[in-house]
Amino acid sequence: MIILAIETSCDETSAAVVRNGKILSNTVSSQIELHAEYGGVVPELAAREHLKNFLPVARAALSEAKISIAEIDAIAATQGPGLPNALLVGFKAAQAVAFTLEKPFVGVNHHEAHLYSPWIGGFEKFQPNISLIVSGGHTILVLVESELKHRVLGATIDDAAGECFDKTGKMLGLNYPAGPEIDRLAEKGNPKAFDFPRPLLHDASDDFSFSGLKTSVRYFLRDHPDLLNDEQKIRDLCASIQAAIVEVLVAKTIRAAKREGVRCVTASGGVTCNRSLRNELEHACKKNGFTLRLAEKNLCTDNAAMIGILAEQKLKQGIPAQDLDEEIKPGWVLA
Ligand code: KG4
Ligand code: ZN
């Protein structure tokens, strides 16, 4: 089965062609530079960019996969959650392609696609796991009991981990999105230089909270403005902020895995690109005898390949294709 998949939930226009669990192409056109000057994603601009990029990106994905549109067996697109107008562009265009080709259409939950992205290329090795989805908009802890059967255990009650990276980075004078830059600067910084809070670390729930950490960095910088004139202090601040975020993410993920009795941990979403998070998860999993599966770095950030692979899994398991009068679900919460 060959699937053409489309993803336009936020600021990446992406199209992919997948066949039998393999990615034939995964074209991503990022709008990061466009939104950087505003310090965050501007929804109206994102939608317009998706309109402009949709056809070139879809053409590039087909051409790289060396597949003609006539060979496509099914179409998939992100149905939600995401920015309404951004979702509309990709979802409606994909439905139009399915209508024209008279092929099945599958609308996919963006977070469910992240959830299974660590298994791309290795679904045959699947084992029950605790999965951490960490992106710019979400931080979710999920128990995945079997393929396509999962239950959300907890989520952030305020800011997402990626948002905390981006907003504290902005306070340090870094460009949006600041996550990758904090990761880079933290490498030469001292993670113990500054002691920032680890919110909800010892809380009994599987929920997360990052707004208190963000506020604490804001007040700390207000009281110590001179630190921002010293490059090494900025690196230390990056390392210390990163250490606080990573410690909470890793500790709560491992605790949930122990409690639920699973032997495997997975992670996905943009923040899973973070080297410290990858290293600390690896270290903690090794110590506890857990298998760790991290989404590949190019599949951590938003992409259409994960949408296509999940759609294929659903069709393979007999989940029926959708009617073409389905609508986007901007607030679609992973259950
Ligand atoms: O999954 P994603 O591409 O988009 C959303 O659905 O949000 O995630 C983007 C987020 C941003 O907050 C960005 O700063 C963060 O992922 N991110 C990182 C790194 N690379 C991307 N955060 C920390 N370290 C990184 N290396
Ligand atoms: Zn995402």
Short mmCIF file of C-alpha atoms and ligand atoms in Angstrom, two decimals:
data_model
loop_
_atom_site.label_atom_id
_atom_site.label_comp_id
_atom_site.label_asym_id
_atom_site.label_seq_id
_atom_site.Cartn_x
_atom_site.Cartn_y
_atom_site.Cartn_z
CA MET A 1 0.00 0.00 0.00
CA ILE A 2 1.35 3.45 -0.93
CA ILE A 3 0.15 6.43 1.13
CA LEU A 4 0.54 10.15 0.48
CA ALA A 5 0.47 11.98 3.83
CA ILE A 6 0.12 15.68 4.60
CA GLU A 7 0.93 17.59 7.81
CA THR A 8 0.13 21.30 8.31
CA SER A 9 -0.88 21.57 11.98
CA CYS A 10 1.55 24.34 12.93
CA ASP A 11 4.50 25.94 11.14
CA GLU A 12 5.80 23.06 9.02
CA THR A 13 4.31 22.19 5.63
CA SER A 14 5.13 18.56 5.09
CA ALA A 15 4.27 15.81 2.61
CA ALA A 16 5.48 12.22 2.67
CA VAL A 17 5.11 9.03 0.72
CA VAL A 18 5.20 5.79 2.73
CA ARG A 19 4.95 2.19 1.61
CA ASN A 20 4.71 -0.94 3.79
CA GLY A 21 6.10 0.73 6.91
CA LYS A 22 8.94 2.44 5.04
CA ILE A 23 9.39 6.13 4.34
CA LEU A 24 9.98 6.74 0.63
CA SER A 25 10.12 10.52 1.06
CA ASN A 26 9.47 13.06 3.81
CA THR A 27 9.60 16.66 2.56
CA VAL A 28 9.39 19.40 5.19
CA SER A 29 9.21 23.12 4.47
CA SER A 30 9.81 24.94 7.73
CA GLN A 31 8.50 28.44 8.40
CA ILE A 32 10.77 28.99 11.40
CA GLU A 33 12.54 32.01 9.89
CA LEU A 34 9.26 33.66 8.93
CA HIS A 35 7.91 33.46 12.48
CA ALA A 36 11.23 34.13 14.25
CA GLU A 37 10.90 37.90 13.90
CA TYR A 38 7.58 37.76 15.81
CA GLY A 39 9.02 35.54 18.57
CA GLY A 40 6.45 32.77 17.96
CA VAL A 41 4.11 31.28 15.37
CA VAL A 42 1.62 33.77 13.85
CA PRO A 43 -1.40 31.59 12.91
CA GLU A 44 -2.61 33.66 9.92
CA LEU A 45 0.88 33.76 8.39
CA ALA A 46 1.30 30.02 8.95
CA ALA A 47 -1.93 29.25 7.05
CA ARG A 48 -0.92 31.47 4.12
CA GLU A 49 2.48 29.81 3.94
CA HIS A 50 0.87 26.36 3.91
CA LEU A 51 -1.29 27.48 0.97
CA LYS A 52 1.81 28.67 -0.88
CA ASN A 53 3.89 25.59 -0.03
CA PHE A 54 1.34 22.79 -0.29
CA LEU A 55 1.76 21.96 -3.99
CA PRO A 56 5.56 22.34 -4.23
CA VAL A 57 6.02 20.22 -1.11
CA ALA A 58 3.60 17.50 -2.30
CA ARG A 59 5.25 17.47 -5.74
CA ALA A 60 8.70 17.19 -4.16
CA ALA A 61 7.60 14.28 -1.95
CA LEU A 62 6.16 12.37 -4.93
CA SER A 63 9.17 13.09 -7.09
CA GLU A 64 11.70 12.04 -4.42
CA ALA A 65 9.74 8.83 -3.82
CA LYS A 66 9.60 8.29 -7.61
CA ILE A 67 5.87 7.66 -7.29
CA SER A 68 3.23 9.16 -9.56
CA ILE A 69 -0.01 10.44 -8.04
CA ALA A 70 -1.86 7.66 -9.93
CA GLU A 71 0.03 5.04 -7.90
CA ILE A 72 -1.21 6.36 -4.54
CA ASP A 73 -3.55 3.92 -2.72
CA ALA A 74 -4.67 6.17 0.16
CA ILE A 75 -4.33 9.75 1.42
CA ALA A 76 -3.74 10.78 5.04
CA ALA A 77 -3.65 14.17 6.74
CA THR A 78 -3.40 15.66 10.21
CA GLN A 79 -6.93 16.35 11.46
CA GLY A 80 -5.89 17.90 14.81
CA PRO A 81 -4.88 19.19 17.22
CA GLY A 82 -3.33 22.33 15.79
CA LEU A 83 -3.90 25.87 14.57
CA PRO A 84 -7.36 25.84 12.90
CA ASN A 85 -6.48 27.68 9.69
CA ALA A 86 -3.19 25.84 9.32
CA LEU A 87 -4.93 22.47 9.73
CA LEU A 88 -7.66 23.47 7.26
CA VAL A 89 -5.19 23.99 4.41
CA GLY A 90 -3.60 20.54 4.53
CA PHE A 91 -6.68 18.61 5.62
CA LYS A 92 -9.03 20.03 2.99
CA ALA A 93 -6.43 19.84 0.22
CA ALA A 94 -5.75 16.19 1.11
CA GLN A 95 -9.49 15.42 1.11
CA ALA A 96 -9.73 17.03 -2.34
CA VAL A 97 -6.93 14.76 -3.59
CA ALA A 98 -8.73 11.70 -2.14
CA PHE A 99 -12.00 12.84 -3.76
CA THR A 100 -10.35 13.29 -7.15
CA LEU A 101 -8.44 10.00 -7.04
CA GLU A 102 -11.42 8.17 -5.46
CA LYS A 103 -9.07 6.72 -2.83
CA PRO A 104 -9.56 6.13 0.94
CA PHE A 105 -8.82 9.05 3.28
CA VAL A 106 -7.54 8.88 6.87
CA GLY A 107 -7.54 11.83 9.28
CA VAL A 108 -4.84 11.40 11.92
CA ASN A 109 -4.36 12.77 15.45
CA HIS A 110 -1.02 14.60 15.41
CA HIS A 111 -0.06 13.41 18.91
CA GLU A 112 -0.97 9.81 18.16
CA ALA A 113 1.40 10.07 15.18
CA HIS A 114 4.20 11.38 17.46
CA LEU A 115 3.37 8.57 19.93
CA TYR A 116 4.12 5.81 17.41
CA SER A 117 6.98 7.61 15.62
CA PRO A 118 9.69 5.85 17.72
CA TRP A 119 8.55 2.55 16.15
CA ILE A 120 8.89 3.66 12.53
CA GLY A 121 10.96 1.02 10.78
CA GLY A 122 10.60 -1.38 13.73
CA PHE A 123 6.92 -2.04 14.49
CA GLU A 124 7.73 -5.77 14.55
CA LYS A 125 9.76 -5.11 17.73
CA PHE A 126 6.86 -3.35 19.45
CA GLN A 127 6.53 -3.81 23.20
CA PRO A 128 4.23 -2.15 25.77
CA ASN A 129 5.81 1.14 26.83
CA ILE A 130 5.61 4.43 28.61
CA SER A 131 5.83 7.18 26.05
CA LEU A 132 6.81 10.80 26.56
CA ILE A 133 5.58 13.26 23.92
CA VAL A 134 7.39 16.57 24.34
CA SER A 135 6.92 19.41 21.89
CA GLY A 136 6.46 23.16 21.73
CA GLY A 137 2.77 22.89 22.56
CA HIS A 138 2.45 19.69 24.57
CA THR A 139 4.00 17.48 27.24
CA ILE A 140 2.12 14.20 27.53
CA LEU A 141 2.88 10.92 29.31
CA VAL A 142 1.14 7.90 27.79
CA LEU A 143 0.86 4.20 28.63
CA VAL A 144 0.94 2.31 25.32
CA GLU A 145 -0.46 -1.16 26.04
CA SER A 146 -0.38 -2.54 22.52
CA GLU A 147 -0.17 -1.17 18.99
CA LEU A 148 -2.83 1.57 18.66
CA LYS A 149 -4.09 0.96 22.22
CA HIS A 150 -2.98 3.62 24.65
CA ARG A 151 -4.10 5.68 27.64
CA VAL A 152 -2.92 9.18 28.59
CA LEU A 153 -1.58 9.19 32.17
CA GLY A 154 -0.72 12.84 32.52
CA ALA A 155 0.02 16.08 30.70
CA THR A 156 1.21 19.58 31.42
CA ILE A 157 -1.23 21.68 33.41
CA ASP A 158 0.23 24.92 31.99
CA ASP A 159 3.24 25.44 29.69
CA ALA A 160 4.76 22.65 27.60
CA ALA A 161 8.43 21.72 28.02
CA GLY A 162 9.27 23.16 24.57
CA GLU A 163 7.46 26.37 25.44
CA CYS A 164 9.58 26.62 28.59
CA PHE A 165 12.76 26.23 26.50
CA ASP A 166 11.51 28.83 24.01
CA LYS A 167 10.29 31.41 26.55
CA THR A 168 13.23 31.21 28.94
CA GLY A 169 15.53 31.30 25.89
CA LYS A 170 13.84 34.52 24.79
CA MET A 171 14.62 36.02 28.23
CA LEU A 172 18.27 35.10 27.58
CA GLY A 173 18.12 36.97 24.26
CA LEU A 174 17.97 33.85 22.06
CA ASN A 175 15.95 33.60 18.88
CA TYR A 176 12.74 31.60 18.50
CA PRO A 177 12.62 28.64 18.77
CA ALA A 178 15.25 28.73 21.50
CA GLY A 179 15.25 25.00 22.34
CA PRO A 180 18.01 24.00 19.89
CA GLU A 181 20.14 27.02 20.87
CA ILE A 182 19.82 26.28 24.61
CA ASP A 183 20.82 22.68 23.83
CA ARG A 184 23.93 23.94 22.01
CA LEU A 185 24.95 26.57 24.60
CA ALA A 186 24.27 24.20 27.53
CA GLU A 187 26.95 21.86 26.26
CA LYS A 188 29.63 24.22 27.55
CA GLY A 189 27.69 25.34 30.62
CA ASN A 190 27.52 24.14 34.22
CA PRO A 191 24.11 22.56 34.95
CA LYS A 192 24.65 23.07 38.69
CA ALA A 193 25.54 26.76 38.44
CA PHE A 194 21.99 27.93 39.21
CA ASP A 195 19.34 26.06 41.15
CA PHE A 196 15.98 26.39 39.39
CA PRO A 197 12.80 24.65 40.61
CA ARG A 198 11.77 21.16 39.44
CA PRO A 199 7.97 21.64 39.35
CA LEU A 200 5.77 18.66 40.33
CA LEU A 201 8.86 16.42 40.51
CA HIS A 202 7.60 14.66 43.64
CA ASP A 203 3.90 15.10 42.95
CA ALA A 204 1.94 11.84 42.91
CA SER A 205 0.30 12.63 39.56
CA ASP A 206 1.82 12.09 36.10
CA ASP A 207 1.15 15.73 35.25
CA PHE A 208 3.80 18.33 34.48
CA SER A 209 4.03 22.08 35.06
CA PHE A 210 6.63 24.41 33.59
CA SER A 211 5.22 27.91 34.05
CA GLY A 212 6.66 28.22 37.60
CA LEU A 213 10.13 27.42 36.30
CA LYS A 214 9.72 30.05 33.60
CA THR A 215 8.61 32.65 36.18
CA SER A 216 11.47 31.75 38.47
CA VAL A 217 13.97 32.35 35.63
CA ARG A 218 12.27 35.68 34.89
CA TYR A 219 12.60 36.91 38.52
CA PHE A 220 16.14 35.58 38.78
CA LEU A 221 17.19 37.54 35.68
CA ARG A 222 15.38 40.66 36.92
CA ASP A 223 17.46 40.46 40.10
CA HIS A 224 20.73 39.55 38.32
CA PRO A 225 20.64 41.44 34.99
CA ASP A 226 24.45 41.55 34.74
CA LEU A 227 24.59 37.80 34.11
CA LEU A 228 23.35 38.45 30.57
CA ASN A 229 26.54 40.38 29.76
CA ASP A 230 28.69 37.35 30.43
CA GLU A 231 28.75 34.64 27.75
CA GLN A 232 29.85 31.89 30.13
CA LYS A 233 27.05 32.82 32.56
CA ILE A 234 24.55 32.54 29.68
CA ARG A 235 25.88 29.06 28.93
CA ASP A 236 25.54 28.19 32.65
CA LEU A 237 21.98 29.54 32.69
CA CYS A 238 21.13 27.43 29.62
CA ALA A 239 22.61 24.32 31.22
CA SER A 240 20.82 24.95 34.52
CA ILE A 241 17.41 25.59 32.91
CA GLN A 242 17.84 22.54 30.68
CA ALA A 243 18.84 20.40 33.68
CA ALA A 244 15.66 21.39 35.56
CA ILE A 245 13.39 20.56 32.59
CA VAL A 246 15.17 17.29 31.74
CA GLU A 247 15.28 16.05 35.35
CA VAL A 248 11.49 16.38 35.70
CA LEU A 249 10.79 14.77 32.32
CA VAL A 250 13.10 11.80 32.92
CA ALA A 251 12.15 11.18 36.57
CA LYS A 252 8.41 11.18 35.92
CA THR A 253 8.73 9.00 32.81
CA ILE A 254 10.85 6.37 34.61
CA ARG A 255 8.59 6.43 37.67
CA ALA A 256 5.52 5.78 35.48
CA ALA A 257 7.29 2.91 33.69
CA LYS A 258 8.16 1.26 37.02
CA ARG A 259 4.66 1.72 38.38
CA GLU A 260 2.91 0.42 35.25
CA GLY A 261 5.25 -2.57 35.03
CA VAL A 262 6.40 -1.99 31.44
CA ARG A 263 9.97 -2.67 30.31
CA CYS A 264 10.19 -0.08 27.54
CA VAL A 265 10.31 3.71 27.34
CA THR A 266 9.82 5.79 24.19
CA ALA A 267 10.02 9.52 23.47
CA SER A 268 9.03 11.75 20.58
CA GLY A 269 8.24 15.37 19.67
CA GLY A 270 10.56 18.31 18.99
CA VAL A 271 12.13 18.44 22.48
CA THR A 272 13.26 14.82 22.03
CA CYS A 273 15.98 16.31 19.76
CA ASN A 274 17.53 17.63 22.97
CA ARG A 275 20.85 15.88 23.58
CA SER A 276 20.67 16.05 27.36
CA LEU A 277 17.15 14.55 27.36
CA ARG A 278 18.30 11.76 25.03
CA ASN A 279 21.39 11.07 27.18
CA GLU A 280 19.58 11.17 30.52
CA LEU A 281 16.79 8.90 29.28
CA GLU A 282 19.40 6.48 27.99
CA HIS A 283 21.26 6.54 31.30
CA ALA A 284 18.07 6.05 33.37
CA CYS A 285 16.76 3.25 31.13
CA LYS A 286 20.07 1.43 31.27
CA LYS A 287 20.09 1.69 35.08
CA ASN A 288 16.58 0.24 35.30
CA GLY A 289 16.97 -2.41 32.61
CA PHE A 290 14.43 -0.75 30.29
CA THR A 291 14.60 -0.73 26.51
CA LEU A 292 14.67 2.83 25.16
CA ARG A 293 13.30 3.80 21.74
CA LEU A 294 13.71 7.44 20.79
CA ALA A 295 12.16 8.83 17.62
CA GLU A 296 14.88 9.56 15.08
CA LYS A 297 15.84 13.24 15.24
CA ASN A 298 14.38 14.09 11.81
CA LEU A 299 11.11 12.44 12.89
CA CYS A 300 10.95 14.25 16.27
CA THR A 301 9.91 17.59 14.82
CA ASP A 302 6.68 17.85 12.85
CA ASN A 303 6.63 15.78 9.68
CA ALA A 304 4.18 14.00 7.40
CA ALA A 305 5.98 10.62 7.45
CA MET A 306 4.69 9.89 10.97
CA ILE A 307 1.15 10.76 9.78
CA GLY A 308 1.44 8.36 6.83
CA ILE A 309 2.94 5.53 8.88
CA LEU A 310 0.16 5.76 11.52
CA ALA A 311 -2.53 5.90 8.81
CA GLU A 312 -1.05 2.77 7.26
CA GLN A 313 -1.06 0.97 10.64
CA LYS A 314 -4.73 1.92 11.10
CA LEU A 315 -5.78 0.70 7.66
CA LYS A 316 -3.77 -2.52 8.19
CA GLN A 317 -5.60 -3.14 11.47
CA GLY A 318 -8.95 -2.77 9.69
CA ILE A 319 -9.87 0.69 10.99
CA PRO A 320 -12.14 2.07 8.24
CA ALA A 321 -11.24 5.09 6.11
CA GLN A 322 -13.12 8.33 6.80
CA ASP A 323 -16.02 10.01 5.02
CA LEU A 324 -14.82 13.01 3.05
CA ASP A 325 -17.23 15.33 4.88
CA GLU A 326 -15.17 15.05 8.11
CA GLU A 327 -13.94 18.35 9.55
CA ILE A 328 -10.71 19.38 11.26
CA LYS A 329 -10.49 18.96 15.05
CA PRO A 330 -8.24 21.81 16.30
CA GLY A 331 -8.72 20.84 19.96
CA TRP A 332 -8.52 17.06 19.50
CA VAL A 333 -7.14 15.77 22.81
CA LEU A 334 -5.30 12.45 22.88
CA ALA A 335 -7.24 10.14 25.20
O1 KG4 B 1 7.23 18.87 17.77
P1 KG4 B 1 7.66 20.25 17.35
O2 KG4 B 1 8.43 20.38 16.08
O3 KG4 B 1 6.43 21.19 17.16
C1 KG4 B 1 5.32 21.21 17.97
O4 KG4 B 1 4.39 20.42 17.72
O5 KG4 B 1 5.37 22.02 18.94
O6 KG4 B 1 8.47 20.87 18.58
C2 KG4 B 1 9.03 22.16 18.55
C3 KG4 B 1 9.64 22.43 19.91
C4 KG4 B 1 10.11 23.86 20.11
O7 KG4 B 1 9.65 24.31 21.36
C5 KG4 B 1 11.63 23.74 20.10
O8 KG4 B 1 12.28 24.71 20.87
C6 KG4 B 1 11.82 22.37 20.68
O9 KG4 B 1 10.79 21.59 20.11
N1 KG4 B 1 13.13 21.81 20.35
C7 KG4 B 1 14.11 21.61 21.26
C8 KG4 B 1 15.23 21.10 20.56
N2 KG4 B 1 14.90 21.01 19.24
C9 KG4 B 1 13.61 21.44 19.13
N3 KG4 B 1 14.12 21.82 22.58
C10 KG4 B 1 15.25 21.52 23.24
N4 KG4 B 1 16.36 21.05 22.64
C11 KG4 B 1 16.40 20.82 21.32
N5 KG4 B 1 17.51 20.35 20.74
ZN ZN B 2 4.24 18.02 16.90
#
